[in-house]
XYZ file of C-alpha atoms in Angstrom:
571
model
C -15.411 19.486 176.592
C -15.712 23.130 175.521
C -12.213 23.875 176.852
C -10.806 21.107 174.664
C -12.824 22.380 171.705
C -11.402 25.903 172.183
C -7.870 24.459 172.036
C -8.437 22.985 168.568
C -6.486 24.790 165.871
C -9.533 25.711 163.792
C -10.792 28.957 162.395
C -13.698 30.779 164.006
C -15.912 29.924 161.015
C -15.138 26.202 161.296
C -15.815 26.208 165.043
C -19.150 28.026 164.592
C -20.232 25.693 161.800
C -19.278 22.571 163.752
C -21.001 23.729 166.921
C -24.161 24.919 165.177
C -24.304 21.851 162.931
C -24.114 19.592 165.973
C -26.727 21.676 167.803
C -29.088 21.593 164.813
C -28.630 17.839 164.475
C -29.459 17.304 168.143
C -32.476 19.628 168.081
C -33.923 18.105 164.894
C -33.250 14.580 166.136
C -35.063 15.380 169.379
C -37.929 17.004 167.462
C -38.261 14.042 165.051
C -37.955 11.414 167.757
C -41.284 12.385 169.318
C -43.438 12.062 166.145
C -41.482 8.935 165.203
C -42.526 7.270 168.461
C -46.053 8.624 168.138
C -46.357 7.166 164.643
C -45.294 3.755 165.943
C -47.843 4.024 168.714
C -50.594 5.043 166.309
C -49.768 2.063 164.097
C -50.175 -0.338 166.985
C -53.242 1.504 168.259
C -54.891 1.160 164.853
C -54.519 -2.615 164.987
C -55.631 -2.685 168.608
C -58.706 -0.569 167.933
C -59.730 -2.774 165.008
C -59.303 -5.918 167.085
C -61.220 -4.442 170.001
C -64.007 -3.356 167.675
C -64.295 -6.924 166.331
C -64.421 -8.393 169.848
C -66.906 -5.789 170.983
C -69.111 -6.379 167.976
C -69.165 -10.115 168.758
C -70.028 -9.404 172.387
C -72.784 -7.018 171.307
C -74.226 -9.547 168.870
C -74.012 -12.247 171.545
C -75.866 -10.025 173.978
C -78.484 -9.158 171.358
C -79.035 -12.874 170.621
C -79.412 -13.663 174.308
C -81.969 -10.895 174.698
C -83.905 -12.165 171.677
C -83.988 -15.695 173.131
C -85.317 -14.429 176.422
C -87.997 -12.405 174.596
C -89.089 -15.522 172.664
C -89.956 -17.500 175.839
C -93.743 -18.143 176.507
C -95.207 -14.896 177.629
C -98.059 -16.412 179.648
C -97.365 -17.767 183.062
C -99.592 -18.541 185.955
C -100.713 -15.468 187.722
C -99.208 -16.686 190.895
C -95.871 -17.077 189.163
C -96.143 -13.640 187.680
C -96.941 -11.986 190.937
C -94.847 -14.150 193.141
C -91.125 -13.654 193.510
C -89.317 -16.646 191.972
C -87.083 -18.382 194.386
C -83.420 -18.761 193.852
C -83.630 -22.381 192.880
C -86.106 -21.705 190.091
C -84.061 -18.782 188.751
C -80.971 -20.910 188.661
C -82.875 -23.658 186.916
C -84.168 -21.264 184.291
C -80.690 -19.834 183.651
C -79.255 -23.334 183.391
C -81.893 -24.310 180.929
C -81.288 -21.179 178.893
C -77.576 -21.708 178.684
C -77.911 -25.360 177.780
C -80.185 -24.695 174.791
C -78.953 -25.847 171.409
C -76.471 -23.660 169.584
C -79.022 -23.040 166.869
C -81.193 -21.054 169.243
C -78.534 -19.654 171.619
C -75.007 -18.460 170.773
C -72.462 -19.760 173.293
C -68.944 -18.525 174.119
C -67.722 -21.806 175.487
C -64.828 -22.252 173.025
C -66.740 -21.043 169.967
C -65.567 -18.923 167.039
C -67.643 -16.007 165.856
C -66.144 -15.070 162.568
C -62.497 -14.028 163.199
C -63.126 -13.836 166.951
C -62.675 -16.858 169.202
C -64.059 -16.732 172.749
C -63.734 -19.222 175.570
C -64.744 -19.307 179.235
C -61.946 -19.393 181.764
C -63.054 -22.740 183.046
C -62.641 -24.206 179.533
C -59.406 -22.378 178.733
C -57.137 -25.371 179.271
C -59.064 -27.570 176.790
C -60.485 -25.122 174.271
C -58.307 -21.999 174.544
C -55.755 -20.852 171.971
C -52.114 -19.938 172.756
C -53.001 -16.290 172.305
C -55.696 -16.547 174.958
C -53.373 -18.264 177.404
C -50.694 -15.618 176.828
C -53.377 -12.979 177.438
C -54.000 -14.373 180.892
C -50.262 -14.583 181.603
C -49.725 -11.003 180.446
C -52.626 -9.681 182.475
C -51.479 -11.637 185.513
C -47.981 -10.059 185.281
C -48.760 -6.476 184.389
C -52.095 -6.015 186.225
C -52.484 -2.678 184.392
C -53.444 -4.165 181.002
C -56.450 -6.259 180.009
C -55.125 -7.523 176.666
C -52.212 -9.174 174.894
C -51.067 -8.125 171.381
C -48.384 -9.209 168.935
C -47.483 -8.137 165.388
C -45.937 -10.966 163.349
C -45.163 -11.920 159.786
C -46.692 -14.906 158.047
C -46.272 -15.893 154.381
C -44.868 -12.469 153.545
C -47.764 -10.586 155.173
C -47.920 -8.874 158.536
C -50.706 -10.018 160.869
C -51.900 -8.931 164.292
C -52.827 -11.176 167.183
C -54.988 -9.767 169.940
C -56.331 -11.322 173.110
C -58.703 -9.569 175.510
C -59.880 -10.456 178.975
C -63.687 -10.175 179.273
C -65.053 -9.008 182.599
C -68.426 -10.062 183.964
C -71.125 -7.392 183.574
C -74.763 -7.274 184.739
C -76.063 -8.399 181.392
C -73.553 -11.279 181.353
C -74.382 -12.326 184.920
C -77.962 -13.144 183.939
C -76.682 -16.115 181.933
C -73.179 -16.941 183.037
C -72.838 -16.345 186.791
C -73.919 -19.827 187.831
C -72.176 -22.657 189.600
C -72.307 -24.674 186.417
C -70.059 -22.233 184.568
C -67.564 -21.180 187.182
C -65.556 -17.968 186.867
C -61.825 -18.493 187.483
C -59.544 -21.497 187.173
C -57.616 -22.510 190.292
C -54.231 -21.076 189.123
C -55.585 -17.639 188.166
C -56.533 -16.246 191.543
C -54.692 -12.971 190.908
C -56.834 -11.915 187.955
C -59.197 -8.963 188.356
C -62.480 -9.729 190.050
C -65.254 -10.579 187.629
C -63.042 -11.989 184.823
C -64.786 -14.923 183.239
C -63.773 -15.249 179.552
C -61.065 -14.488 176.977
C -61.569 -13.399 173.377
C -58.850 -13.611 170.733
C -58.615 -12.376 167.175
C -56.049 -12.793 164.404
C -56.381 -10.187 161.643
C -54.144 -8.682 158.928
C -52.180 -5.619 160.059
C -54.069 -2.417 159.330
C -50.844 -0.577 158.491
C -48.449 -2.373 156.157
C -44.726 -2.235 156.985
C -43.869 -0.737 153.632
C -46.208 2.137 154.432
C -44.575 2.445 157.850
C -41.134 2.446 156.228
C -42.301 5.080 153.768
C -43.505 7.260 156.633
C -40.173 6.834 158.366
C -38.360 7.804 155.195
C -40.527 10.897 154.870
C -39.778 11.891 158.447
C -36.047 11.277 158.023
C -35.975 13.180 154.702
C -37.855 16.086 156.243
C -35.399 16.173 159.153
C -32.428 16.034 156.786
C -33.788 18.809 154.580
C -34.662 20.962 157.585
C -31.203 20.450 159.090
C -29.469 21.227 155.794
C -31.514 24.377 155.280
C -30.832 25.479 158.854
C -27.084 24.934 158.440
C -27.015 26.757 155.086
C -29.002 29.678 156.454
C -26.837 29.859 159.549
C -23.698 29.676 157.399
C -24.911 32.617 155.325
C -25.836 34.591 158.438
C -22.524 33.862 160.151
C -20.503 34.574 157.014
C -22.211 37.854 156.201
C -22.983 39.297 159.652
C -20.154 37.984 161.847
C -17.263 36.400 160.001
C -16.958 38.977 157.224
C -16.429 41.905 159.665
C -14.044 39.723 161.673
C -12.042 38.956 158.539
C -11.870 42.659 157.694
C -10.549 43.418 161.172
C -8.085 40.517 160.954
C -6.704 41.637 157.577
C -6.379 45.196 158.881
C -4.580 43.992 162.027
C -2.143 41.936 159.914
C -1.291 44.953 157.781
C -0.857 47.067 160.907
C 1.498 44.421 162.329
C 3.540 44.771 159.134
C 3.933 48.492 159.829
C 1.160 50.006 157.698
C -0.593 52.556 159.948
C -2.349 54.356 157.087
C -4.898 51.598 156.544
C -8.458 52.004 157.866
C -11.417 49.636 158.281
C -14.904 50.233 156.862
C -17.712 48.068 158.290
C -21.117 49.759 157.700
C -23.251 47.317 159.700
C -24.794 49.765 162.212
C -24.036 47.402 165.093
C -21.254 46.535 167.525
C -18.898 45.665 164.663
C -19.183 49.178 163.280
C -18.454 50.584 166.752
C -15.448 48.269 166.991
C -14.285 49.360 163.541
C -14.527 53.034 164.440
C -12.666 52.403 167.708
C -9.991 50.514 165.781
C -9.648 53.397 163.328
C -9.258 55.889 166.182
C -6.585 53.671 167.690
C -4.756 53.605 164.349
C -4.985 57.387 164.111
C -3.466 57.698 167.585
C -0.734 55.237 166.674
C -0.020 57.148 163.479
C 0.165 60.418 165.384
C 2.457 58.807 167.951
C 4.640 57.381 165.202
C 4.926 60.768 163.519
C 5.813 62.346 166.832
C 8.405 59.655 167.531
C 9.852 60.099 164.064
C 10.171 63.823 164.674
C 11.768 63.167 168.065
C 14.140 60.644 166.488
C 15.223 63.211 163.949
C 15.909 65.648 166.753
C 17.778 62.940 168.633
C 19.845 62.163 165.559
C 20.824 65.785 165.365
C 21.646 65.773 169.064
C 23.666 62.592 168.648
C 25.654 64.145 165.862
C 26.289 67.159 168.021
C 27.236 64.952 170.972
C 29.522 62.918 168.740
C 31.300 66.043 167.668
C 31.421 67.225 171.274
C 32.787 63.859 172.398
C 35.473 64.006 169.775
C 36.382 67.474 170.964
C 36.360 66.306 174.571
C 38.476 63.306 173.719
C 40.962 65.507 171.964
C 40.952 67.924 174.892
C 41.437 65.066 177.313
C 44.315 63.717 175.241
C 45.931 67.119 175.143
C 45.370 67.473 178.885
C 46.962 64.107 179.563
C 49.932 64.924 177.367
C 50.222 68.307 179.057
C 50.136 66.715 182.518
C 52.711 64.146 181.507
C 55.009 66.807 180.053
C 54.501 69.255 182.878
C 54.923 66.556 185.544
C 58.097 65.411 183.904
C 59.377 68.960 183.612
C 58.432 69.755 187.202
C 60.315 66.802 188.648
C 63.690 68.006 187.352
C 63.727 71.411 189.132
C 62.021 69.907 192.169
C 64.731 67.278 192.488
C 67.289 70.059 192.236
C 65.530 72.021 194.989
C 65.470 68.950 197.242
C 69.137 68.222 196.519
C 70.283 71.742 197.349
C 68.084 71.700 200.470
C 69.871 68.565 201.608
C 73.234 70.292 201.017
C 72.156 73.352 202.936
C 70.957 71.200 205.830
C 74.442 69.669 206.164
C 76.303 72.990 205.817
C 78.115 74.100 209.065
C 76.711 77.590 208.960
C 73.109 76.338 208.760
C 73.450 73.452 211.221
C 74.350 75.956 213.963
C 71.214 77.979 213.305
C 68.220 76.168 214.786
C 65.685 78.291 212.968
C 67.458 77.714 209.652
C 67.470 73.958 210.156
C 63.723 74.059 210.813
C 63.136 76.062 207.644
C 65.158 73.656 205.553
C 63.260 70.664 206.979
C 59.968 72.337 206.028
C 61.371 72.848 202.529
C 62.342 69.178 202.317
C 59.025 67.920 203.655
C 56.980 70.143 201.332
C 59.188 69.194 198.424
C 58.714 65.488 199.114
C 54.930 65.949 199.213
C 55.039 67.893 195.980
C 57.221 65.212 194.405
C 54.731 62.499 195.391
C 51.902 64.549 193.896
C 53.849 65.036 190.678
C 54.588 61.301 190.509
C 50.906 60.470 190.980
C 49.919 62.927 188.271
C 52.537 61.474 185.977
C 51.283 57.929 186.570
C 47.707 59.070 186.032
C 48.655 60.790 182.810
C 50.420 57.668 181.566
C 47.410 55.529 182.429
C 44.961 57.867 180.683
C 47.268 58.123 177.702
C 47.478 54.320 177.531
C 51.245 54.187 177.681
C 51.731 51.723 180.532
C 53.882 48.642 179.977
C 54.099 45.449 182.025
C 57.560 43.955 182.580
C 57.152 40.515 184.107
C 60.020 39.041 186.108
C 60.401 36.593 189.013
C 59.597 38.116 192.377
C 59.830 36.908 195.963
C 57.058 38.340 198.097
C 59.190 37.985 201.217
C 61.886 40.214 199.702
C 59.245 42.666 198.487
C 57.666 42.922 201.946
C 61.081 43.455 203.551
C 61.987 46.184 201.095
C 58.674 47.985 201.695
C 59.227 47.872 205.428
C 62.649 49.501 204.940
C 61.267 52.218 202.633
C 58.440 53.068 205.026
C 60.579 52.868 208.166
C 60.822 56.681 208.646
C 57.011 56.996 208.416
C 56.535 54.056 210.789
C 58.972 55.458 213.360
C 57.280 58.844 213.287
C 54.049 57.220 214.636
C 55.688 54.316 216.519
C 54.043 51.798 214.221
C 55.225 48.347 213.161
C 54.517 46.112 210.155
C 53.835 42.427 210.764
C 54.682 40.784 207.417
C 53.968 37.107 206.713
C 54.051 34.954 203.552
C 52.401 31.536 203.419
C 54.685 28.548 203.012
C 52.686 27.436 199.953
C 53.200 30.749 198.109
C 55.821 30.279 195.360
C 57.815 32.873 193.437
C 55.605 35.122 191.357
C 56.201 36.245 187.798
C 54.829 39.783 187.680
C 55.787 43.463 187.400
C 57.586 44.087 190.707
C 57.595 47.888 190.400
C 53.851 48.133 189.892
C 53.089 45.636 192.651
C 55.409 47.583 194.971
C 53.603 50.822 194.095
C 50.199 49.263 194.861
C 51.376 47.922 198.226
C 53.120 51.210 198.997
C 49.788 53.029 198.499
C 47.985 50.501 200.728
C 50.637 50.715 203.458
C 50.928 54.512 203.337
C 47.142 54.700 203.768
C 47.335 52.288 206.689
C 50.130 54.360 208.305
C 48.183 57.565 207.758
C 44.999 56.301 209.433
C 46.406 53.949 212.112
C 46.619 55.228 215.686
C 50.134 55.841 217.128
C 51.862 52.821 218.687
C 49.666 50.292 216.805
C 50.586 47.674 214.199
C 49.850 46.999 210.519
C 49.553 43.478 209.152
C 50.871 42.607 205.686
C 50.244 39.016 204.662
C 50.181 36.869 201.530
C 48.485 33.484 201.172
C 47.539 31.092 198.430
C 44.093 31.932 197.041
C 43.828 28.977 194.688
C 46.093 26.954 192.386
C 46.718 29.902 190.056
C 46.347 32.984 192.298
C 47.696 34.576 195.456
C 45.876 36.960 197.799
C 47.702 39.869 199.514
C 46.007 41.716 202.390
C 46.991 44.967 204.175
C 44.967 45.470 207.337
C 44.987 48.120 210.048
C 42.969 49.092 213.089
C 42.147 52.612 212.037
C 38.729 54.309 211.849
C 37.634 52.101 208.943
C 35.498 53.005 205.933
C 31.738 53.675 206.325
C 29.473 51.460 204.220
C 28.042 54.411 202.305
C 31.547 55.529 201.291
C 32.863 52.209 200.059
C 31.482 52.804 196.556
C 33.466 55.989 195.851
C 37.012 55.863 197.226
C 38.442 53.941 194.272
C 37.362 56.815 192.029
C 39.753 59.601 191.092
C 40.146 62.468 193.550
C 37.594 60.928 195.961
C 38.162 60.523 199.691
C 36.117 59.578 202.739
C 36.551 63.072 204.147
C 36.528 65.521 201.264
C 36.117 68.678 203.356
C 38.710 71.451 203.456
C 39.256 70.854 207.172
C 39.974 67.132 206.878
C 42.521 65.712 209.265
C 44.523 63.740 206.708
C 45.853 65.144 203.459
C 46.194 63.569 200.046
C 44.935 63.949 196.492
C 42.720 60.854 196.325
C 44.687 59.380 193.445
C 46.558 56.597 195.231
C 43.799 53.958 195.295
C 42.524 54.933 191.854
C 46.017 54.374 190.444
C 46.278 51.123 192.448
C 43.043 49.916 190.882
C 44.334 50.538 187.349
C 47.699 48.951 188.111
C 46.011 45.865 189.577
C 44.033 45.585 186.380
C 47.279 45.749 184.424
C 48.611 42.849 186.486
C 45.503 40.754 185.701
C 44.021 40.879 189.213
C 41.299 42.497 191.261
C 41.203 44.411 194.509
C 38.781 45.504 197.162
C 38.295 46.397 200.799
C 36.601 44.803 203.791
C 35.816 47.314 206.492
C 33.358 48.510 209.077
C 33.244 51.996 210.532
C 35.397 52.077 213.663
C 36.672 48.528 213.099
C 39.702 49.064 210.885
C 40.093 48.243 207.193
C 41.594 45.376 205.210
C 42.592 46.203 201.636
C 43.139 43.092 199.554
C 44.073 42.140 196.032
C 44.075 38.815 194.200
C 46.805 38.411 191.574
C 47.796 35.603 189.213
C 51.057 33.852 190.022
C 52.344 34.293 186.457
C 51.729 36.959 183.823
C 53.341 37.818 180.488
C 55.207 41.002 179.639
C 53.121 43.186 177.359
C 52.054 46.667 176.482
C 48.568 47.378 177.754
C 46.176 50.190 177.068
C 44.154 50.597 180.236
C 41.649 52.773 178.384
C 40.383 49.662 176.577
C 39.616 47.857 179.839
C 37.943 50.731 181.594
C 39.106 49.459 184.977
C 38.069 46.325 186.774
C 34.721 47.576 187.897
C 35.512 46.365 191.419
C 32.830 47.240 193.952
C 35.444 48.175 196.543
C 36.416 51.451 198.168
C 39.353 53.392 199.538
C 39.726 55.991 202.203
C 41.837 58.242 200.029
C 45.473 58.987 200.022
């Protein structure tokens, strides 16, 4: 019940008033109920006591009359009778004679009325008894703990009281009434108390009138109502002044604090727990204010730092742009003389004078090989510069993957023959012609295959396959059986200038730009790429591309890469 009461959307004051009002009502009702019942009992007891007094007075007067009759008997008797013990027959005869005297000389209770009291012997109850007397016997027979029957009733607008009492045989009564002629109990009243021999009934006006009883009830009810009202009013004043007023002050302060006002303070001079709470609340506000001031100061410093960082970022961006332009220009300028060097080296290699000199041929081959490596590095730097400068364009055109795979195999044939490797190319029958940038796709696959050739053991094979990924995409996979990529390295090799083995004594060379450039180019083609590998179990580089794309200019700096959680071994 209390849990449901707590869930009611009421204020604390309303809840306190409802709970205390109910408690006061219950307490006052319980306190009034006891005197209410006692008043009812006293009313009935007053009638009962009056009726009992009337019956007792009649019994006393009856006993006094009997004693006076016995005292009036002839005082002189024969000496022998006086000294001799009367026998039982004579005593019985005398008692019979005494009880059968005329009513003028002896009061009798055999169905006689003595003022308002009517008394009758049990043996005469059926003929001379009243209904009240018969109900008295029935009530006594049922309850066993009571010796009377009482009823309050209304007659002709007045309240009257009927009372019936069972009279028990006493020593004084036995002198006259305990004889065979009288009898004690009727045949159907065997369960009555021993010694019961008569019933007295009385019908008198009620000693307490109902209007007086109603007035008393009204007084009690009015007193309870006034007491309850005063208690509720006093409690309301106490709650409002001592409890609810400090709570309201704290609530108003908390609302202002929630609106951002930390300069407000509470003042509750009650010298109790509320004052302690108020002081604690004020200290909390002071700490919050100090923290806010500190944060504001830190924010100002951060704003200054942000402005400085913004300026620094602008300078860095400009420097990076200039660097990219410089790399693009330098790479472009370097390719022209390098191509000339390679061309003249080829001419020298075929010259008759050089071909006869074995050492000269070896020198020229070193020049060609170093020049080719330098040319690849310059091309990678040029591609990287274009990507960073955002000057890459996509030229979409129809492309057959079978033709592309065959062309790649031809281009890489010298590298494959040097390590006795072979490429197993396969294209699924359900893979149609693609519409994409063939040059960029060829460059991506070239980087994948050159990596596979670099890390594959001599005499092994490399698998190049394409299969339908879904209705709109195709998946291309380049797999080898090289050393693979460790799990802890798979998060870095698609970054620029990062390799699995970055030491100066690494077995395989490369700049670490091949897979980074492949990642950006795959993004340009609208796809994604990644690697599946385990250390010592080979590696499978894959990419998923759409079957059709549109020609467009694309700034890769806006995309920021694909964010693919894949890795490369380096190139």
